[in-house]
Amino acid sequence: MRDWLTVTVSLLKYQAYGNDFLVVLDPAGLPGTDELDSGFVVAICDRHRGIGADGVMVVRPATSSNGGRPPDATMELRNADGGRAETSGNGLACLGLALVDAGLVAGPEVLVTTDAGPRLVTVLERTAHGGAAVRTEMGDLKVGEARTAPRLGRGFEARRVDAGNPHLVMTGSSLEGVDIASLGRSLEQAEPGGQNVEVVAPDGRGGLDLLVWERGVGLTQACGTGSCAAAAAARAAGLVSSRVEVHNPGGTLVVELHGEDPLAPSVFLSGRASRVFRVEL
């Protein structure tokens, strides 16, 4: 394999509520062929010695649609630690917008194949500074039964949620005194392959306040799949209705939960994404 330090690669940086990604629309010249080199990902995601990001997304040729609508692209997603991730709500918003911005897809709808299955991204009205409102079809979630929350003691319940990627959602009455930075890594590693960790509490207005530790990344400003998992877990506990504003540290995402079964909702995620810059590395 070529030394990646000698390769010139064009990267686009996009963000959604501070959850930031490096997007590669043309993978020619990248280190690695079928899969992105994990060492390359770690190096460019480093916020002090690289460009800095929560993850890297590479657009690959679209795969088969199994008789349905042909997909526009396939997403390979790597977390900042180089590990492969199944999907990302904010990442899909960023990728869909990047494809439309580059003229590779006419829009407003962009169908993306992920490791968790197809996801439909709709780029809505444009906002200031190169941004746009984006709505993403997140698929069907699977919500587990309630149990005692590990390491948070009484007053919190925990549910495992499959949002295409794994989540541990711990719900309580308040986030006061919760130090997710000290809890996150051990809880992430408590499951084989790791899991995302969310601590959530009602905001008193029908929404949720959220703290998130992302698998392979750590503390992040926002998490799209985490917001969906938190809303689904909270609805299963009877704390919220079918439309939930989830207040991440970086901003508020809106989650819509459809279907009669609270343990298996169909979910849509709405928020904003924007382009930050382009760089030649």
mmCIF file of N, CA and C in Angstrom, residues 23-98:
data_model
loop_
_atom_site.group_PDB
_atom_site.id
_atom_site.type_symbol
_atom_site.label_atom_id
_atom_site.label_comp_id
_atom_site.label_asym_id
_atom_site.label_seq_id
_atom_site.Cartn_x
_atom_site.Cartn_y
_atom_site.Cartn_z
ATOM 1 N N VAL A 23 -16.016 14.560 4.710
ATOM 2 C CA VAL A 23 -16.714 13.847 3.643
ATOM 3 C C VAL A 23 -15.778 13.720 2.443
ATOM 4 N N VAL A 24 -15.647 12.510 1.936
ATOM 5 C CA VAL A 24 -14.847 12.249 0.742
ATOM 6 C C VAL A 24 -15.804 11.825 -0.371
ATOM 7 N N LEU A 25 -15.988 12.708 -1.343
ATOM 8 C CA LEU A 25 -16.894 12.405 -2.448
ATOM 9 C C LEU A 25 -16.201 11.598 -3.544
ATOM 10 N N ASP A 26 -14.893 11.770 -3.670
ATOM 11 C CA ASP A 26 -14.113 11.050 -4.677
ATOM 12 C C ASP A 26 -13.032 10.249 -3.961
ATOM 13 N N PRO A 27 -13.234 8.952 -3.782
ATOM 14 C CA PRO A 27 -12.277 8.166 -2.996
ATOM 15 C C PRO A 27 -11.004 7.792 -3.743
ATOM 16 N N ALA A 28 -10.873 8.194 -5.017
ATOM 17 C CA ALA A 28 -9.658 7.865 -5.768
ATOM 18 C C ALA A 28 -8.440 8.450 -5.052
ATOM 19 N N GLY A 29 -7.437 7.616 -4.851
ATOM 20 C CA GLY A 29 -6.225 8.071 -4.187
ATOM 21 C C GLY A 29 -6.221 7.890 -2.695
ATOM 22 N N LEU A 30 -7.367 7.504 -2.126
ATOM 23 C CA LEU A 30 -7.394 7.263 -0.685
ATOM 24 C C LEU A 30 -6.550 6.038 -0.334
ATOM 25 N N PRO A 31 -5.921 6.030 0.837
ATOM 26 C CA PRO A 31 -5.258 4.809 1.288
ATOM 27 C C PRO A 31 -6.289 3.731 1.576
ATOM 28 N N GLY A 32 -6.061 2.559 1.052
ATOM 29 C CA GLY A 32 -7.068 1.510 1.148
ATOM 30 C C GLY A 32 -7.973 1.596 -0.069
ATOM 31 N N THR A 33 -8.524 0.482 -0.471
ATOM 32 C CA THR A 33 -9.377 0.467 -1.658
ATOM 33 C C THR A 33 -10.815 0.172 -1.282
ATOM 34 N N ASP A 34 -11.083 -1.071 -0.893
ATOM 35 C CA ASP A 34 -12.449 -1.436 -0.555
ATOM 36 C C ASP A 34 -12.897 -0.817 0.766
ATOM 37 N N GLU A 35 -11.942 -0.610 1.687
ATOM 38 C CA GLU A 35 -12.265 -0.005 2.972
ATOM 39 C C GLU A 35 -11.217 1.041 3.321
ATOM 40 N N LEU A 36 -11.662 2.064 4.029
ATOM 41 C CA LEU A 36 -10.788 3.167 4.411
ATOM 42 C C LEU A 36 -9.772 2.702 5.447
ATOM 43 N N ASP A 37 -8.531 3.136 5.302
ATOM 44 C CA ASP A 37 -7.472 2.786 6.234
ATOM 45 C C ASP A 37 -7.736 3.440 7.585
ATOM 46 N N SER A 38 -7.794 2.632 8.656
ATOM 47 C CA SER A 38 -8.164 3.159 9.964
ATOM 48 C C SER A 38 -7.120 4.132 10.506
ATOM 49 N N GLY A 39 -5.835 3.891 10.218
ATOM 50 C CA GLY A 39 -4.800 4.812 10.670
ATOM 51 C C GLY A 39 -4.932 6.183 10.045
ATOM 52 N N PHE A 40 -5.328 6.214 8.792
ATOM 53 C CA PHE A 40 -5.583 7.480 8.101
ATOM 54 C C PHE A 40 -6.723 8.235 8.778
ATOM 55 N N VAL A 41 -7.780 7.514 9.140
ATOM 56 C CA VAL A 41 -8.929 8.139 9.795
ATOM 57 C C VAL A 41 -8.524 8.739 11.134
ATOM 58 N N VAL A 42 -7.816 7.971 11.947
ATOM 59 C CA VAL A 42 -7.380 8.460 13.252
ATOM 60 C C VAL A 42 -6.538 9.721 13.092
ATOM 61 N N ALA A 43 -5.646 9.722 12.111
ATOM 62 C CA ALA A 43 -4.744 10.857 11.931
ATOM 63 C C ALA A 43 -5.485 12.127 11.529
ATOM 64 N N ILE A 44 -6.413 12.037 10.578
ATOM 65 C CA ILE A 44 -7.062 13.261 10.112
ATOM 66 C C ILE A 44 -8.164 13.725 11.057
ATOM 67 N N CYS A 45 -8.697 12.816 11.893
ATOM 68 C CA CYS A 45 -9.718 13.224 12.859
ATOM 69 C C CYS A 45 -9.112 13.828 14.116
ATOM 70 N N ASP A 46 -7.830 13.668 14.327
ATOM 71 C CA ASP A 46 -7.171 14.231 15.498
ATOM 72 C C ASP A 46 -7.311 15.750 15.486
ATOM 73 N N ARG A 47 -7.842 16.316 16.574
ATOM 74 C CA ARG A 47 -8.133 17.753 16.604
ATOM 75 C C ARG A 47 -6.903 18.605 16.887
ATOM 76 N N HIS A 48 -5.789 17.999 17.209
ATOM 77 C CA HIS A 48 -4.574 18.766 17.484
ATOM 78 C C HIS A 48 -3.496 18.534 16.428
ATOM 79 N N ARG A 49 -3.463 17.332 15.850
ATOM 80 C CA ARG A 49 -2.426 17.009 14.875
ATOM 81 C C ARG A 49 -2.983 16.732 13.489
ATOM 82 N N GLY A 50 -4.290 16.790 13.356
ATOM 83 C CA GLY A 50 -4.923 16.569 12.060
ATOM 84 C C GLY A 50 -5.908 17.683 11.760
ATOM 85 N N ILE A 51 -6.942 17.365 11.002
ATOM 86 C CA ILE A 51 -7.969 18.357 10.670
ATOM 87 C C ILE A 51 -8.977 18.482 11.810
ATOM 88 N N GLY A 52 -9.393 17.346 12.338
ATOM 89 C CA GLY A 52 -10.356 17.332 13.425
ATOM 90 C C GLY A 52 -11.761 17.017 12.973
ATOM 91 N N ALA A 53 -12.326 15.935 13.505
ATOM 92 C CA ALA A 53 -13.705 15.562 13.185
ATOM 93 C C ALA A 53 -14.135 14.422 14.087
ATOM 94 N N ASP A 54 -15.454 14.217 14.167
ATOM 95 C CA ASP A 54 -15.997 13.069 14.894
ATOM 96 C C ASP A 54 -15.975 11.808 14.043
ATOM 97 N N GLY A 55 -15.825 11.974 12.723
ATOM 98 C CA GLY A 55 -15.796 10.802 11.858
ATOM 99 C C GLY A 55 -15.530 11.184 10.412
ATOM 100 N N VAL A 56 -15.361 10.154 9.594
ATOM 101 C CA VAL A 56 -15.097 10.322 8.164
ATOM 102 C C VAL A 56 -16.136 9.520 7.397
ATOM 103 N N MET A 57 -16.700 10.123 6.345
ATOM 104 C CA MET A 57 -17.652 9.442 5.474
ATOM 105 C C MET A 57 -17.120 9.449 4.054
ATOM 106 N N VAL A 58 -17.106 8.272 3.433
ATOM 107 C CA VAL A 58 -16.661 8.125 2.053
ATOM 108 C C VAL A 58 -17.845 7.687 1.208
ATOM 109 N N VAL A 59 -18.044 8.361 0.087
ATOM 110 C CA VAL A 59 -19.100 7.982 -0.848
ATOM 111 C C VAL A 59 -18.566 6.894 -1.763
ATOM 112 N N ARG A 60 -19.208 5.755 -1.740
ATOM 113 C CA ARG A 60 -18.876 4.634 -2.610
ATOM 114 C C ARG A 60 -19.970 4.477 -3.668
ATOM 115 N N PRO A 61 -19.721 3.709 -4.735
ATOM 116 C CA PRO A 61 -20.769 3.488 -5.741
ATOM 117 C C PRO A 61 -22.022 2.900 -5.111
ATOM 118 N N ALA A 62 -23.161 3.301 -5.628
ATOM 119 C CA ALA A 62 -24.437 2.827 -5.100
ATOM 120 C C ALA A 62 -24.565 1.325 -5.280
ATOM 121 N N THR A 63 -25.121 0.662 -4.267
ATOM 122 C CA THR A 63 -25.335 -0.777 -4.332
ATOM 123 C C THR A 63 -26.768 -1.067 -4.754
ATOM 124 N N SER A 64 -27.080 -2.323 -4.953
ATOM 125 C CA SER A 64 -28.386 -2.742 -5.453
ATOM 126 C C SER A 64 -29.513 -2.277 -4.541
ATOM 127 N N SER A 65 -30.632 -1.923 -5.155
ATOM 128 C CA SER A 65 -31.808 -1.485 -4.401
ATOM 129 C C SER A 65 -32.816 -2.610 -4.192
ATOM 130 N N ASN A 66 -32.482 -3.829 -4.648
ATOM 131 C CA ASN A 66 -33.389 -4.978 -4.505
ATOM 132 C C ASN A 66 -34.772 -4.713 -5.088
ATOM 133 N N GLY A 67 -34.782 -4.064 -6.232
ATOM 134 C CA GLY A 67 -36.029 -3.843 -6.936
ATOM 135 C C GLY A 67 -36.731 -2.554 -6.606
ATOM 136 N N GLY A 68 -36.306 -1.818 -5.567
ATOM 137 C CA GLY A 68 -36.915 -0.556 -5.221
ATOM 138 C C GLY A 68 -36.248 0.599 -5.930
ATOM 139 N N ARG A 69 -36.391 1.784 -5.379
ATOM 140 C CA ARG A 69 -35.754 2.957 -5.945
ATOM 141 C C ARG A 69 -34.235 2.784 -5.916
ATOM 142 N N PRO A 70 -33.548 3.059 -7.022
ATOM 143 C CA PRO A 70 -32.088 2.922 -7.020
ATOM 144 C C PRO A 70 -31.453 3.906 -6.048
ATOM 145 N N PRO A 71 -30.524 3.469 -5.221
ATOM 146 C CA PRO A 71 -29.861 4.393 -4.296
ATOM 147 C C PRO A 71 -28.947 5.348 -5.048
ATOM 148 N N ASP A 72 -28.709 6.497 -4.447
ATOM 149 C CA ASP A 72 -27.835 7.498 -5.052
ATOM 150 C C ASP A 72 -26.377 7.311 -4.664
ATOM 151 N N ALA A 73 -26.130 6.703 -3.515
ATOM 152 C CA ALA A 73 -24.762 6.538 -3.034
ATOM 153 C C ALA A 73 -24.744 5.509 -1.919
ATOM 154 N N THR A 74 -23.559 4.977 -1.665
ATOM 155 C CA THR A 74 -23.321 4.124 -0.506
ATOM 156 C C THR A 74 -22.359 4.843 0.427
ATOM 157 N N MET A 75 -22.662 4.838 1.716
ATOM 158 C CA MET A 75 -21.837 5.530 2.698
ATOM 159 C C MET A 75 -20.983 4.531 3.473
ATOM 160 N N GLU A 76 -19.674 4.779 3.472
ATOM 161 C CA GLU A 76 -18.783 4.093 4.400
ATOM 162 C C GLU A 76 -18.456 5.081 5.507
ATOM 163 N N LEU A 77 -18.801 4.722 6.722
ATOM 164 C CA LEU A 77 -18.644 5.625 7.861
ATOM 165 C C LEU A 77 -17.633 5.062 8.845
ATOM 166 N N ARG A 78 -16.672 5.901 9.222
ATOM 167 C CA ARG A 78 -15.676 5.549 10.227
ATOM 168 C C ARG A 78 -15.728 6.562 11.358
ATOM 169 N N ASN A 79 -15.752 6.053 12.589
ATOM 170 C CA ASN A 79 -15.646 6.928 13.744
ATOM 171 C C ASN A 79 -14.221 7.442 13.888
ATOM 172 N N ALA A 80 -14.039 8.391 14.787
ATOM 173 C CA ALA A 80 -12.732 9.030 14.942
ATOM 174 C C ALA A 80 -11.644 8.055 15.365
ATOM 175 N N ASP A 81 -12.014 6.922 15.966
ATOM 176 C CA ASP A 81 -11.016 5.933 16.360
ATOM 177 C C ASP A 81 -10.673 4.975 15.239
ATOM 178 N N GLY A 82 -11.252 5.199 14.044
ATOM 179 C CA GLY A 82 -10.988 4.350 12.895
ATOM 180 C C GLY A 82 -11.946 3.203 12.731
ATOM 181 N N GLY A 83 -12.788 2.935 13.749
ATOM 182 C CA GLY A 83 -13.730 1.832 13.668
ATOM 183 C C GLY A 83 -14.903 2.138 12.758
ATOM 184 N N ARG A 84 -15.397 1.108 12.113
ATOM 185 C CA ARG A 84 -16.533 1.280 11.203
ATOM 186 C C ARG A 84 -17.833 1.371 11.990
ATOM 187 N N ALA A 85 -18.706 2.274 11.575
ATOM 188 C CA ALA A 85 -20.006 2.452 12.213
ATOM 189 C C ALA A 85 -21.106 2.165 11.205
ATOM 190 N N GLU A 86 -22.255 1.698 11.720
ATOM 191 C CA GLU A 86 -23.339 1.290 10.828
ATOM 192 C C GLU A 86 -24.041 2.475 10.189
ATOM 193 N N THR A 87 -24.298 3.512 10.983
ATOM 194 C CA THR A 87 -25.063 4.652 10.478
ATOM 195 C C THR A 87 -24.873 5.834 11.409
ATOM 196 N N SER A 88 -25.355 6.998 10.984
ATOM 197 C CA SER A 88 -25.299 8.226 11.785
ATOM 198 C C SER A 88 -26.383 9.161 11.287
ATOM 199 N N GLY A 89 -27.211 9.644 12.207
ATOM 200 C CA GLY A 89 -28.272 10.563 11.812
ATOM 201 C C GLY A 89 -27.735 11.887 11.318
ATOM 202 N N ASN A 90 -26.866 12.522 12.099
ATOM 203 C CA ASN A 90 -26.272 13.786 11.667
ATOM 204 C C ASN A 90 -25.326 13.575 10.485
ATOM 205 N N GLY A 91 -24.644 12.430 10.467
ATOM 206 C CA GLY A 91 -23.772 12.134 9.341
ATOM 207 C C GLY A 91 -24.537 12.017 8.038
ATOM 208 N N LEU A 92 -25.697 11.382 8.073
ATOM 209 C CA LEU A 92 -26.523 11.275 6.866
ATOM 210 C C LEU A 92 -26.996 12.645 6.399
ATOM 211 N N ALA A 93 -27.372 13.513 7.339
ATOM 212 C CA ALA A 93 -27.774 14.864 6.966
ATOM 213 C C ALA A 93 -26.626 15.594 6.265
ATOM 214 N N CYS A 94 -25.422 15.459 6.833
ATOM 215 C CA CYS A 94 -24.252 16.105 6.232
ATOM 216 C C CYS A 94 -23.942 15.515 4.859
ATOM 217 N N LEU A 95 -24.001 14.202 4.751
ATOM 218 C CA LEU A 95 -23.669 13.560 3.479
ATOM 219 C C LEU A 95 -24.687 13.901 2.401
ATOM 220 N N GLY A 96 -25.976 13.866 2.750
ATOM 221 C CA GLY A 96 -26.995 14.228 1.769
ATOM 222 C C GLY A 96 -26.814 15.639 1.256
ATOM 223 N N LEU A 97 -26.538 16.570 2.185
ATOM 224 C CA LEU A 97 -26.318 17.958 1.778
ATOM 225 C C LEU A 97 -25.069 18.077 0.921
ATOM 226 N N ALA A 98 -24.015 17.348 1.259
ATOM 227 C CA ALA A 98 -22.777 17.407 0.481
ATOM 228 C C ALA A 98 -22.999 16.916 -0.946
#
